[in-house]
PDB file of C-alpha atoms in Angstrom:
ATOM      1  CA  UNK A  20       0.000   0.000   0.000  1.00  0.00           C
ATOM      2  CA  UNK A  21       2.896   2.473   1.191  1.00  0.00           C
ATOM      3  CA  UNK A  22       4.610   1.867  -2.773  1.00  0.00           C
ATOM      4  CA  UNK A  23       0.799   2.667  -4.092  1.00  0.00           C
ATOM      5  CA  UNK A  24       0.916   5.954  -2.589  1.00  0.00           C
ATOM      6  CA  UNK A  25       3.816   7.080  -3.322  1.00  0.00           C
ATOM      7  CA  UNK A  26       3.104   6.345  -7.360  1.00  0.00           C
ATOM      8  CA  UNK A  27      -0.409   7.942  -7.205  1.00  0.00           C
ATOM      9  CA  UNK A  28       1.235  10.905  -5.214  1.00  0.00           C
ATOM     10  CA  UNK A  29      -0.359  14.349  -6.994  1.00  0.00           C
ATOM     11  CA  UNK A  30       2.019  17.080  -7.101  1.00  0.00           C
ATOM     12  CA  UNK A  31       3.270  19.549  -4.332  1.00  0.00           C
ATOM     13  CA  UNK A  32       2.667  23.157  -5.188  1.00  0.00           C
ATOM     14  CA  UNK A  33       5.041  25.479  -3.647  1.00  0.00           C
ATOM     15  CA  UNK A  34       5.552  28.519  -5.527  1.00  0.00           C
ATOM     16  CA  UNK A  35       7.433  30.178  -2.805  1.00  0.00           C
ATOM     17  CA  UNK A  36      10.007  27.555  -1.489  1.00  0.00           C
ATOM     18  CA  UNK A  37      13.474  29.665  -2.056  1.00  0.00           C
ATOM     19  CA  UNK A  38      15.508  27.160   0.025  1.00  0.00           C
ATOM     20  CA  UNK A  39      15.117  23.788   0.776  1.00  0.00           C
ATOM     21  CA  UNK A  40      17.179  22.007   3.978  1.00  0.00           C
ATOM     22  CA  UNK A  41      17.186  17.875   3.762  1.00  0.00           C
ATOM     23  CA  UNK A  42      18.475  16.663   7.006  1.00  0.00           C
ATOM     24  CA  UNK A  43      18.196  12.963   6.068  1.00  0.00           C
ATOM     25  CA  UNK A  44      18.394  12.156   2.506  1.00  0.00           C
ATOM     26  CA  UNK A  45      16.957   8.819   1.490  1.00  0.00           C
ATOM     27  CA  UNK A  46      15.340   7.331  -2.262  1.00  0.00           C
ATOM     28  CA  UNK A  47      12.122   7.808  -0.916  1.00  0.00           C
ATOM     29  CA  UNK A  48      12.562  11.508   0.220  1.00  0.00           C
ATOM     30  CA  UNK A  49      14.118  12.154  -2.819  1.00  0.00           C
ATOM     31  CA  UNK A  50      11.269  10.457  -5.522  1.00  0.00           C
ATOM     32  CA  UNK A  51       8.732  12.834  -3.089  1.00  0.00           C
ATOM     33  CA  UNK A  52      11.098  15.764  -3.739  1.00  0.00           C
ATOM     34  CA  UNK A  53      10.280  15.480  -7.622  1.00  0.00           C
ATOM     35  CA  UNK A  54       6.885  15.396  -7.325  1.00  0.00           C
ATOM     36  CA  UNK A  55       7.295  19.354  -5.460  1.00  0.00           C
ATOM     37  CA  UNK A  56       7.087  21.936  -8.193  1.00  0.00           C
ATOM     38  CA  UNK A  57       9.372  24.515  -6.541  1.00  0.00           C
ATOM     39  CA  UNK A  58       9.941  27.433  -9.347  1.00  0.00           C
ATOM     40  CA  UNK A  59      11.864  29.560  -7.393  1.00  0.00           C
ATOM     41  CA  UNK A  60      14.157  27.126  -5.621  1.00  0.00           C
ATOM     42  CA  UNK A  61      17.214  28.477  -5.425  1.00  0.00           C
ATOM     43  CA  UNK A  62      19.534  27.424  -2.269  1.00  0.00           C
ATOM     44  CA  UNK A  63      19.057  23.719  -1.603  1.00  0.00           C
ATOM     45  CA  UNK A  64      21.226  22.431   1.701  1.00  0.00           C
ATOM     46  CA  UNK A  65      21.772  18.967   2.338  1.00  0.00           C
ATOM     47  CA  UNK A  66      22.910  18.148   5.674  1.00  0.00           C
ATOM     48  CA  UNK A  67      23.343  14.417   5.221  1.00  0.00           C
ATOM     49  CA  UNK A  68      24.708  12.715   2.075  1.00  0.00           C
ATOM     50  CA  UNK A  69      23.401   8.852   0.607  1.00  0.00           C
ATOM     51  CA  UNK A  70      25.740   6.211   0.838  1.00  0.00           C
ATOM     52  CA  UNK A  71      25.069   6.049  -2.916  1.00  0.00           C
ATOM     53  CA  UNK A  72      25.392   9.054  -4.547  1.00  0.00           C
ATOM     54  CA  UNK A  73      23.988   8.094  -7.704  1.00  0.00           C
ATOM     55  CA  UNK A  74      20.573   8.272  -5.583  1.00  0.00           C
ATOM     56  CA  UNK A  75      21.061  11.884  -5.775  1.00  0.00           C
ATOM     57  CA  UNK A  76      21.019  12.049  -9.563  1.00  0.00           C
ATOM     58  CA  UNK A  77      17.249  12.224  -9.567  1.00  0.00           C
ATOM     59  CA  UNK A  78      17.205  15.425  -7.502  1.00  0.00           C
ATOM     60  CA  UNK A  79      19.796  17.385  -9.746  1.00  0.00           C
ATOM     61  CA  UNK A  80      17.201  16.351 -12.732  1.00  0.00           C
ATOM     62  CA  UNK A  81      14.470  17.502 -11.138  1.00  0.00           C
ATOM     63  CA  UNK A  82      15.830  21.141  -9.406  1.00  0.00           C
ATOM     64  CA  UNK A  83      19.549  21.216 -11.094  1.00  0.00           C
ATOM     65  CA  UNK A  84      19.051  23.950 -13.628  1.00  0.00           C
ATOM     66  CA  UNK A  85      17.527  26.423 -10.886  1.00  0.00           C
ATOM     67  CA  UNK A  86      19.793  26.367  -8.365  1.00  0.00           C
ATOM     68  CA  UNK A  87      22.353  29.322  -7.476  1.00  0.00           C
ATOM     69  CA  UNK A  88      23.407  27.999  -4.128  1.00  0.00           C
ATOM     70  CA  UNK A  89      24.317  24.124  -2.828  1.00  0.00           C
ATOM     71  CA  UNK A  90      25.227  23.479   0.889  1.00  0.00           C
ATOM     72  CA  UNK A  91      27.041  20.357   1.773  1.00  0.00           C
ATOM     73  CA  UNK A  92      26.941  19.289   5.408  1.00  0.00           C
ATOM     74  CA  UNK A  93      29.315  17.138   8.128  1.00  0.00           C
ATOM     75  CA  UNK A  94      28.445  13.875   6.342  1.00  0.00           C
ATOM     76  CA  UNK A  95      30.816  11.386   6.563  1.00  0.00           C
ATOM     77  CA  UNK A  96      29.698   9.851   2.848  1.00  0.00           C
ATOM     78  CA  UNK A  97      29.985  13.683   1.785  1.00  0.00           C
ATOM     79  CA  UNK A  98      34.098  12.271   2.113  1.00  0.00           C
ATOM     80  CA  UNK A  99      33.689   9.219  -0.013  1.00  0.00           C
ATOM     81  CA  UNK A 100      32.338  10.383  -3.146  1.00  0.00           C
ATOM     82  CA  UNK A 101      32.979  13.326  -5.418  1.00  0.00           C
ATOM     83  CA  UNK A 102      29.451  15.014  -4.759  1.00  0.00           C
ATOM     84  CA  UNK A 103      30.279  18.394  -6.069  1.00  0.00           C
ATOM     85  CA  UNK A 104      32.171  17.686  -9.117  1.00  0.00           C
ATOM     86  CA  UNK A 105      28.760  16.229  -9.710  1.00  0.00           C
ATOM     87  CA  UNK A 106      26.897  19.428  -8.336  1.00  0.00           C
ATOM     88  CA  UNK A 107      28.807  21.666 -10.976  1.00  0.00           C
ATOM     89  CA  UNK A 108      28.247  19.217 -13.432  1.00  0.00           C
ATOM     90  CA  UNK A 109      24.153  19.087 -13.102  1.00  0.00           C
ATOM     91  CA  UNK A 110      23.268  22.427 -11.747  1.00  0.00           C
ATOM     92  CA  UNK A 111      25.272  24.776 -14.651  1.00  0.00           C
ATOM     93  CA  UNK A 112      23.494  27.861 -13.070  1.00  0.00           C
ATOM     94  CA  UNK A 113      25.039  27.523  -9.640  1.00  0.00           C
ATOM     95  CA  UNK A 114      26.836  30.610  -8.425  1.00  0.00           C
ATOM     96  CA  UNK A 115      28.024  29.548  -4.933  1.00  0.00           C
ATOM     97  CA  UNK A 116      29.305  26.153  -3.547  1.00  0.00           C
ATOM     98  CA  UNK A 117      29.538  25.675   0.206  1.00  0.00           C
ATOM     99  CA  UNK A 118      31.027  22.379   2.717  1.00  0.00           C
ATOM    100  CA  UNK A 119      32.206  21.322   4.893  1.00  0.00           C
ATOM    101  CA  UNK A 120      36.224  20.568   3.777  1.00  0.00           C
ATOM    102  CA  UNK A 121      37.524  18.205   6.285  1.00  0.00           C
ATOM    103  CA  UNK A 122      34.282  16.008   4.797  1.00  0.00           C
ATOM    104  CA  UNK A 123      34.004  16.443   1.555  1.00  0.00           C
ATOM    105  CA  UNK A 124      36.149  15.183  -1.034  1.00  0.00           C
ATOM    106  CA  UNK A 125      37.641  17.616  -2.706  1.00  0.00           C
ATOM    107  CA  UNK A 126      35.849  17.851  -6.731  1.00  0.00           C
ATOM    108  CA  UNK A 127      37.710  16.044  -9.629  1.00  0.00           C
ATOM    109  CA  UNK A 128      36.765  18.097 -12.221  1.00  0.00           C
ATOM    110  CA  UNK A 129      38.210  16.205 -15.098  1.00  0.00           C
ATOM    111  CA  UNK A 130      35.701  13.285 -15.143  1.00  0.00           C
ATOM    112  CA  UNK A 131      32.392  14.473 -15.225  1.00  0.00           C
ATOM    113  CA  UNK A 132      32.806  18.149 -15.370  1.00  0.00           C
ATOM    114  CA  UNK A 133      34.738  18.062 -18.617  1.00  0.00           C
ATOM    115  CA  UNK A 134      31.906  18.696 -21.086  1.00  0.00           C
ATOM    116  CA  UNK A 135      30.878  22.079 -18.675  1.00  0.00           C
ATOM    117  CA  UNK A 136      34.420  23.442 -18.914  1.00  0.00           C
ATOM    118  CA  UNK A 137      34.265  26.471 -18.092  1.00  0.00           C
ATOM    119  CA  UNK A 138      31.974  27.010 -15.582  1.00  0.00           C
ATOM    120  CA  UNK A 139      30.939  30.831 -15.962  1.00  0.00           C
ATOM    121  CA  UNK A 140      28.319  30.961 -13.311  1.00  0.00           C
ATOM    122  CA  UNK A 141      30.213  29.772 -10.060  1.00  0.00           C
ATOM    123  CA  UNK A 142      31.381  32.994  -8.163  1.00  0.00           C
ATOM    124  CA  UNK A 143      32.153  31.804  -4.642  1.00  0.00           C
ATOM    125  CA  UNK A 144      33.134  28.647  -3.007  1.00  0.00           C
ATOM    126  CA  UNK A 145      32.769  28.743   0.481  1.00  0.00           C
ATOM    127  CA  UNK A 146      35.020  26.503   3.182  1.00  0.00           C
ATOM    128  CA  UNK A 147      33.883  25.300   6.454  1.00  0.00           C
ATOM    129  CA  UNK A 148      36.565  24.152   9.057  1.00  0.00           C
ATOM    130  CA  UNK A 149      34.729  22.130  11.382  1.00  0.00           C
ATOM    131  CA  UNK A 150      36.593  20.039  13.260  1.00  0.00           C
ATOM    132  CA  UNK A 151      36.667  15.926  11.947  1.00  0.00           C
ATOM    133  CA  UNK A 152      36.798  13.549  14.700  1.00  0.00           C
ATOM    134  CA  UNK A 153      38.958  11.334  12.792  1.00  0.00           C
ATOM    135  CA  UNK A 154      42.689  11.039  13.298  1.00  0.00           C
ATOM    136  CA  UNK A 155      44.276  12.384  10.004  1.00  0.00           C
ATOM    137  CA  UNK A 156      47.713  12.881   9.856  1.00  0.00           C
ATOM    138  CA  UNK A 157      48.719  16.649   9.277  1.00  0.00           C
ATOM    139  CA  UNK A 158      50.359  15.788   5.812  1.00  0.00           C
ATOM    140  CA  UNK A 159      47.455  14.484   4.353  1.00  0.00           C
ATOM    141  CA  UNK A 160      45.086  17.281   5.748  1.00  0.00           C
ATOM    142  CA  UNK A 161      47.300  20.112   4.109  1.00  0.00           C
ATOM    143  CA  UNK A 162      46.722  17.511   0.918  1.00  0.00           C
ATOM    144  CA  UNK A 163      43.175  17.446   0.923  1.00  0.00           C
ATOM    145  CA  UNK A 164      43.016  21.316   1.569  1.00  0.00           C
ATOM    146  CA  UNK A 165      45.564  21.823  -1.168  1.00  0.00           C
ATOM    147  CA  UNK A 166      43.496  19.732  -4.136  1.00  0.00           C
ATOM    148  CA  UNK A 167      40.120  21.971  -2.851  1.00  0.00           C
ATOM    149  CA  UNK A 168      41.947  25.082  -3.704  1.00  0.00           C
ATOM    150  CA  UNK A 169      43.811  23.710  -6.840  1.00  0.00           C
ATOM    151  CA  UNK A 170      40.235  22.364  -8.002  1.00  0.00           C
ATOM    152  CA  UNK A 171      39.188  25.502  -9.160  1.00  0.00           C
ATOM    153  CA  UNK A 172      41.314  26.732 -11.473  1.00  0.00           C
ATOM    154  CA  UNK A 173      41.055  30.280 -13.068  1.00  0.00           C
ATOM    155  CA  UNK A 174      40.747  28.760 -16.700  1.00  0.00           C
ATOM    156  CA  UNK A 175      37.580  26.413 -15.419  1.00  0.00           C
ATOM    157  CA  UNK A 176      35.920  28.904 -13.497  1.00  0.00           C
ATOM    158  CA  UNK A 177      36.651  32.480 -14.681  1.00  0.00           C
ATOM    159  CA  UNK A 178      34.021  34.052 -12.928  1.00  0.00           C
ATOM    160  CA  UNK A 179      35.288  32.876  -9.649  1.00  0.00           C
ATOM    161  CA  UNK A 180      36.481  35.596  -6.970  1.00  0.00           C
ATOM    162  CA  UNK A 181      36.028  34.070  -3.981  1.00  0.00           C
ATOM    163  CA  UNK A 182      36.905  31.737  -1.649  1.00  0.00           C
ATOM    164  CA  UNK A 183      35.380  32.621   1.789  1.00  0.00           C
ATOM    165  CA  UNK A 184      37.088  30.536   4.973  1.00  0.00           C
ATOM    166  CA  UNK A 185      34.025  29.724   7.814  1.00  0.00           C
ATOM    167  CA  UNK A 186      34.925  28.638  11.035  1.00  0.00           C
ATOM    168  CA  UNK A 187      37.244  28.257  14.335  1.00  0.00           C
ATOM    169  CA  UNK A 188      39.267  25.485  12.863  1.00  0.00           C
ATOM    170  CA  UNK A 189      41.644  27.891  10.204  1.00  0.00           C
TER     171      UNK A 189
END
């Protein structure tokens, strides 16, 4: 009965949604997600990333092209996969990129990204410092930082200017 309702679902009006926060991201949340029409989404924040990414791929159909600002949270999965390599790939509008760096892998932009090359939209990447509970050794932390910063090179993304440092932890 619970799979019936979810197909025969009607769709979720709601003209005035401008940001969206998911706290727990699952399939099902996600297949209700694209049933919300949402034409002035703009800033979507997801505080906890799937253990398969690929589940996301639905949601960057669905909202992708309308979003100007994507939020990545203190996921531990957020560290496994290349999530925003994907995020500039499927949302080509997006002007700002925030996360958490000590848990998010840092973007690989020659696999996906290649075909958006360059980026002209993305003006601001944003960098989080919250303090990882797990034990990383001090050369590999200045390694991960490093390949965030070297991601972005001026060629791929001449319209960035910023990179704005959050946090205690810098």
């Amino acid at each position: 009965m619970f799979i019936t309702a979810l197909r025969q679902q009607s769709r979720l009006n709601l003209p005035a949604l401008q940001t969206l926060r998911l706290r727990a991201v699952n399939g099902i949340a996600i297949r209700q997600l694209c049933f919300w029409a949402t034409p002035i989404l703009k800033h979507l924040i997801l505080d906890d990333a799937p253990a398969d990414a690929e589940m996301l791929d639905t949601l960057w159909e669905s909202v992708g092209e309308q979003l100007h600002i994507v939020e990545h949270g203190r996921d531990e999965h957020f560290r496994l996969h290349d999530f925003l390599s994907t995020v500039l790939a499927a949302c080509p509008g997006v002007r700002e990129i925030n996360c958490r760096v000590l848990y998010t892998k840092a973007p690989c932009t020659n696999d996906k990204f290649s075909a958006m090359i360059p980026h002209t939209s993305l003006k601001r990447v944003g960098l989080h410092a919250v303090h990882c509970d797990s034990e990383v050794a001090p050369e590999s932390l200045w390694d991960h930082l490093r390949a965030h910063f070297n991601a972005y090179p001026r060629d791929a993304f001449p319209e960035l200017n910023d990179f704005a440092l959050y946090g205690e932890e810098w």
